[in-house]
Amino acid sequence: MADKPPPPPTKPKPKPATAAQPAPAPAPATARTTPPLKKPPPLAPPTQARPLKPPPAHQYRQQQQQPANRKRQYGRHRGGGGCSGRRVCCLATGFVLLALCLALAAACLAYLYYHPRPPSFHLQPLAATRFRVGNSSAVSAMDVTAAVRVVSWNPNDRVSFEYGDGEGRVALADADGDVALGWAPVVGFRHAPRSVATVAFVAAAKGVVVDEAVAARVRDRYRRRQLAFKVVVDTHVGARAGAVRTGMVPVRLLCDGGAMAPRGGVSGSVVGPMSKCQVYLFRVRW
């Protein structure tokens, strides 16, 4: 076979000639160019909230049960604490009431066994060892020295009394007012059961100024031995029954209507009627 002849060479296509573009004319120097107005960007459409999907049914039931369980547990915890506090208060109140009942029962048994009774006090007639009333026309003054003796009787069989140191005061009773005649210290003592004890002191006053009418009445009563005295003794007393001993409490002994011992009589000897004294504990009559 005969060989094929080669294809003829292809000529490149000529490019079309582009026309030369004229250069832009320069802007005049005096003219000002205003920038074009920019339009505002368009508003974005409002976003729509996506609807929430409801939780599964089992989660919804768990969420409902959890607050109820918490409330139940909290209430149970509070109820348990309150119950324990009330239980402690009830136990403490019960112990206090039991102790009070036992103390009351012990006091009743002690009272029935010892049967305590207050002591009695009587004032013996006073002996005026010195009594003088001045006769001056300007002023009347008295000088008095009186011996006082109070007799006490303890009727208890198992209870004794202890008296501390105190002071005694003597006054002359009068319609226009009592006239103070002085005071004296009183020594304490122990009053044994079923025994008699005495409280004795001597009160002295000098230069006691009184009215002329009072001085005249005092002279007349002294001549007739009809002077009336008042005696007050302030001290402290405590009781003792076996091994039990009470504290000391203030006591006041008030004796009204004290008589005057007859001539020749000495204070300490029972001459004439004795006046009964009143005993006050904490300003309350015993």
Coordinates of C-alpha atoms in Angstrom, one line a residue:
M1 CA 0.0 0.0 0.0
A2 CA 1.0 3.5 -0.7
D3 CA 1.7 5.8 2.3
K4 CA -0.8 8.7 3.0
P5 CA 0.6 12.1 2.4
P6 CA 0.9 14.3 5.6
P7 CA -1.7 16.9 6.3
P8 CA -1.0 20.4 5.3
P9 CA 0.1 22.8 8.1
T10 CA -2.6 25.0 9.7
K11 CA -2.2 28.7 9.8
P12 CA -2.9 30.6 13.0
K13 CA -5.9 32.8 12.9
P14 CA -5.2 36.5 13.2
K15 CA -6.5 38.3 16.3
P16 CA -9.0 41.0 15.7
A17 CA -7.5 44.4 16.2
T18 CA -8.9 46.2 19.3
A19 CA -9.5 49.9 18.9
A20 CA -7.5 52.1 21.3
Q21 CA -9.7 53.5 24.1
P22 CA -9.4 57.2 24.7
A23 CA -8.1 58.3 28.1
P24 CA -10.7 59.8 30.5
A25 CA -10.7 63.5 30.5
P26 CA -9.5 65.1 33.8
A27 CA -12.2 66.6 36.0
P28 CA -12.1 70.3 36.3
A29 CA -10.3 71.6 39.5
T30 CA -13.2 73.8 40.6
A31 CA -16.0 71.2 40.5
R32 CA -16.8 69.2 43.7
T33 CA -18.2 65.7 43.4
T34 CA -20.9 64.7 46.0
P35 CA -20.8 61.1 47.1
P36 CA -23.9 59.2 46.2
L37 CA -26.4 58.5 49.1
K38 CA -26.2 55.0 50.5
K39 CA -29.4 53.2 51.0
P40 CA -29.8 51.6 54.5
P41 CA -29.4 47.9 54.5
P42 CA -32.7 46.0 54.5
L43 CA -33.9 44.9 58.0
A44 CA -33.5 41.3 58.7
P45 CA -36.7 39.4 59.2
P46 CA -37.4 38.7 62.9
T47 CA -36.2 35.4 64.1
Q48 CA -38.9 33.0 65.1
A49 CA -38.4 31.0 68.4
R50 CA -38.3 27.4 67.8
P51 CA -41.0 25.5 69.6
L52 CA -39.7 23.5 72.6
K53 CA -40.1 19.9 72.4
P54 CA -41.9 18.4 75.3
P55 CA -39.7 16.0 77.4
P56 CA -40.4 12.4 77.2
A57 CA -43.1 11.1 79.4
H58 CA -40.8 9.3 81.8
Q59 CA -38.7 12.4 82.4
Y60 CA -41.8 14.5 83.0
R61 CA -43.0 12.0 85.7
Q62 CA -39.5 12.0 87.3
Q63 CA -39.5 15.8 87.4
Q64 CA -42.9 15.8 89.1
Q65 CA -42.0 13.2 91.6
Q66 CA -38.6 14.8 92.7
P67 CA -40.1 17.9 94.4
A68 CA -42.7 15.8 96.1
N69 CA -40.1 13.5 97.4
R70 CA -37.9 16.4 98.6
K71 CA -40.9 18.0 100.4
R72 CA -41.7 14.6 102.0
Q73 CA -38.1 14.1 103.1
Y74 CA -37.8 17.7 104.4
G75 CA -41.0 17.4 106.3
R76 CA -40.0 14.0 107.7
H77 CA -36.7 15.5 108.8
R78 CA -38.3 18.4 110.5
G79 CA -41.0 16.3 112.1
G80 CA -38.3 14.0 113.4
G81 CA -36.3 16.9 115.0
G82 CA -39.4 18.4 116.5
C83 CA -40.5 15.1 117.9
S84 CA -37.1 14.5 119.5
G85 CA -37.1 18.1 121.0
R86 CA -40.6 17.5 122.4
R87 CA -39.5 14.2 123.8
V88 CA -36.5 15.8 125.6
C89 CA -38.7 18.6 127.0
C90 CA -41.3 16.1 128.2
L91 CA -38.6 14.0 129.9
A92 CA -37.0 17.1 131.5
T93 CA -40.4 18.2 132.7
G94 CA -41.2 14.8 134.1
F95 CA -37.9 14.6 136.0
V96 CA -38.5 18.1 137.5
L97 CA -42.1 17.2 138.5
L98 CA -40.8 13.9 140.0
A99 CA -38.1 15.8 142.0
L100 CA -40.6 18.3 143.3
C101 CA -43.0 15.5 144.3
L102 CA -40.2 13.7 146.1
A103 CA -39.1 16.9 147.9
L104 CA -42.6 17.6 148.9
A105 CA -43.1 14.1 150.2
A106 CA -39.8 14.3 152.2
A107 CA -40.9 17.7 153.6
C108 CA -44.2 16.2 154.7
L109 CA -42.5 13.2 156.3
A110 CA -40.0 15.5 158.1
Y111 CA -42.8 17.8 159.3
L112 CA -44.8 14.8 160.6
Y113 CA -41.7 13.4 162.3
Y114 CA -40.3 16.6 163.9
H115 CA -43.6 18.6 164.1
P116 CA -41.8 21.9 164.4
R117 CA -43.5 24.7 166.4
P118 CA -42.4 28.3 166.9
P119 CA -40.9 29.4 170.2
S120 CA -42.8 31.8 172.5
F121 CA -41.4 35.0 173.9
H122 CA -42.6 37.0 177.0
L123 CA -41.4 40.3 178.3
Q124 CA -40.8 40.5 182.1
P125 CA -41.6 43.8 183.9
L126 CA -38.8 46.3 183.4
A127 CA -36.7 47.6 186.3
A128 CA -35.8 51.3 185.9
T129 CA -32.5 51.4 187.8
R130 CA -32.2 55.1 187.1
F131 CA -35.0 57.4 186.3
R132 CA -34.8 61.2 186.5
V133 CA -36.9 63.9 184.9
G134 CA -35.5 67.5 185.0
N135 CA -37.7 70.3 186.6
S136 CA -36.3 73.1 184.5
S137 CA -38.9 75.6 183.3
A138 CA -37.2 76.1 179.9
V139 CA -36.8 72.5 178.9
S140 CA -37.4 69.0 180.5
A141 CA -34.9 66.2 180.0
M142 CA -34.9 62.6 181.1
D143 CA -32.1 60.3 182.2
V144 CA -33.3 56.7 182.1
T145 CA -31.5 53.3 182.5
A146 CA -33.8 50.3 182.1
A147 CA -32.9 46.6 182.4
V148 CA -34.8 44.4 179.9
R149 CA -35.3 40.7 180.1
V150 CA -37.2 38.5 177.6
V151 CA -38.0 34.9 178.4
S152 CA -38.3 32.4 175.5
W153 CA -39.7 28.8 175.6
N154 CA -38.9 26.2 173.0
P155 CA -41.7 23.6 172.9
N156 CA -40.1 21.3 170.3
D157 CA -38.7 17.9 171.2
R158 CA -36.2 17.5 168.3
V159 CA -35.8 21.1 166.9
S160 CA -33.4 23.6 168.3
F161 CA -32.9 27.3 167.4
E162 CA -29.8 29.4 167.0
Y163 CA -29.9 33.2 167.4
G164 CA -27.2 35.5 166.1
D165 CA -26.0 38.8 167.5
G166 CA -28.5 41.7 167.3
E167 CA -29.6 44.9 169.0
G168 CA -32.5 45.8 171.3
R169 CA -34.3 49.1 171.6
V170 CA -36.5 50.5 174.4
A171 CA -39.1 53.2 174.1
L172 CA -41.5 54.8 176.6
A173 CA -45.1 54.6 175.5
D174 CA -47.0 57.8 175.5
A175 CA -50.2 59.2 173.9
D176 CA -48.3 62.0 172.2
G177 CA -45.7 59.5 170.7
D178 CA -43.2 57.0 172.0
V179 CA -40.0 58.4 173.6
A180 CA -36.9 56.5 172.7
L181 CA -34.8 55.5 175.7
G182 CA -31.7 54.1 173.9
W183 CA -30.5 50.8 172.6
A184 CA -28.0 48.1 173.5
P185 CA -26.3 45.1 171.7
V186 CA -27.8 41.6 172.2
V187 CA -25.6 38.5 172.3
G188 CA -26.6 35.5 170.3
F189 CA -27.3 32.1 171.9
R190 CA -28.5 28.6 171.2
H191 CA -32.0 27.5 172.3
A192 CA -32.1 23.8 173.0
P193 CA -35.3 21.7 172.7
R194 CA -37.7 21.8 175.6
S195 CA -35.8 24.5 177.4
V196 CA -36.1 28.1 178.6
A197 CA -33.7 30.9 177.4
T198 CA -33.5 34.6 178.2
V199 CA -32.5 37.6 176.1
A200 CA -31.3 40.4 178.5
F201 CA -29.7 43.8 177.9
V202 CA -29.6 47.2 179.5
A203 CA -30.6 50.3 177.6
A204 CA -29.5 53.8 178.8
A205 CA -30.5 57.3 177.6
K206 CA -29.3 60.6 178.9
G207 CA -30.6 64.1 178.2
V208 CA -33.7 63.0 176.3
V209 CA -35.7 66.2 175.7
V210 CA -39.4 66.0 176.1
D211 CA -42.4 68.3 176.2
E212 CA -43.5 69.7 179.6
A213 CA -46.9 67.9 179.3
V214 CA -45.1 64.6 178.6
A215 CA -42.7 65.2 181.5
A216 CA -45.6 65.8 183.9
R217 CA -47.4 62.6 182.8
V218 CA -44.1 60.6 183.1
R219 CA -43.5 61.9 186.6
D220 CA -47.1 61.0 187.7
R221 CA -46.9 57.5 186.2
Y222 CA -43.5 56.9 187.7
R223 CA -44.8 57.7 191.2
R224 CA -47.6 55.2 190.6
R225 CA -45.4 52.6 188.9
Q226 CA -47.6 52.6 185.8
L227 CA -45.1 53.4 183.1
A228 CA -45.5 51.4 179.9
F229 CA -42.6 50.4 177.7
K230 CA -42.1 49.0 174.2
V231 CA -39.2 46.7 173.4
V232 CA -37.9 45.8 169.9
V233 CA -35.2 43.2 169.3
D234 CA -33.7 42.7 165.8
T235 CA -31.6 39.6 165.2
H236 CA -31.2 36.4 163.0
V237 CA -32.5 33.0 163.7
G238 CA -31.9 29.5 162.3
A239 CA -33.4 26.1 163.0
R240 CA -31.6 22.8 163.4
A241 CA -33.2 19.3 163.4
G242 CA -30.8 16.5 163.7
A243 CA -28.2 16.8 161.0
V244 CA -30.3 19.3 158.9
R245 CA -29.6 22.9 159.5
T246 CA -31.3 25.9 157.9
G247 CA -29.8 29.3 157.1
M248 CA -30.1 32.3 159.3
V249 CA -33.0 34.6 158.5
P250 CA -33.8 38.0 159.9
V251 CA -36.3 38.1 162.8
R252 CA -37.9 40.9 164.8
L253 CA -39.2 40.6 168.3
L254 CA -41.9 43.2 169.1
C255 CA -43.1 43.5 172.7
D256 CA -45.8 46.0 173.5
G257 CA -47.3 46.8 176.8
G258 CA -44.2 46.2 178.9
A259 CA -45.0 47.0 182.6
M260 CA -42.7 48.5 185.2
A261 CA -41.4 46.4 188.0
P262 CA -42.7 47.3 191.5
R263 CA -40.5 49.1 194.0
G264 CA -37.8 46.8 195.3
G265 CA -38.2 44.4 192.4
V266 CA -35.3 43.4 190.2
S267 CA -35.5 42.7 186.6
G268 CA -35.1 38.9 186.2
S269 CA -37.5 38.0 189.0
V270 CA -41.0 37.3 187.7
V271 CA -43.0 40.0 189.5
G272 CA -46.3 40.9 188.0
P273 CA -47.8 39.8 184.7
M274 CA -45.6 39.3 181.6
S275 CA -46.6 40.7 178.2
K276 CA -46.5 38.4 175.2
C277 CA -44.2 39.4 172.3
Q278 CA -44.9 39.0 168.6
V279 CA -42.3 37.4 166.2
Y280 CA -41.9 38.6 162.6
L281 CA -39.9 36.7 160.0
F282 CA -39.2 38.9 156.9
R283 CA -41.7 41.4 158.3
V284 CA -44.4 38.7 158.4
R285 CA -45.9 37.7 161.6
W286 CA -44.7 34.2 162.8

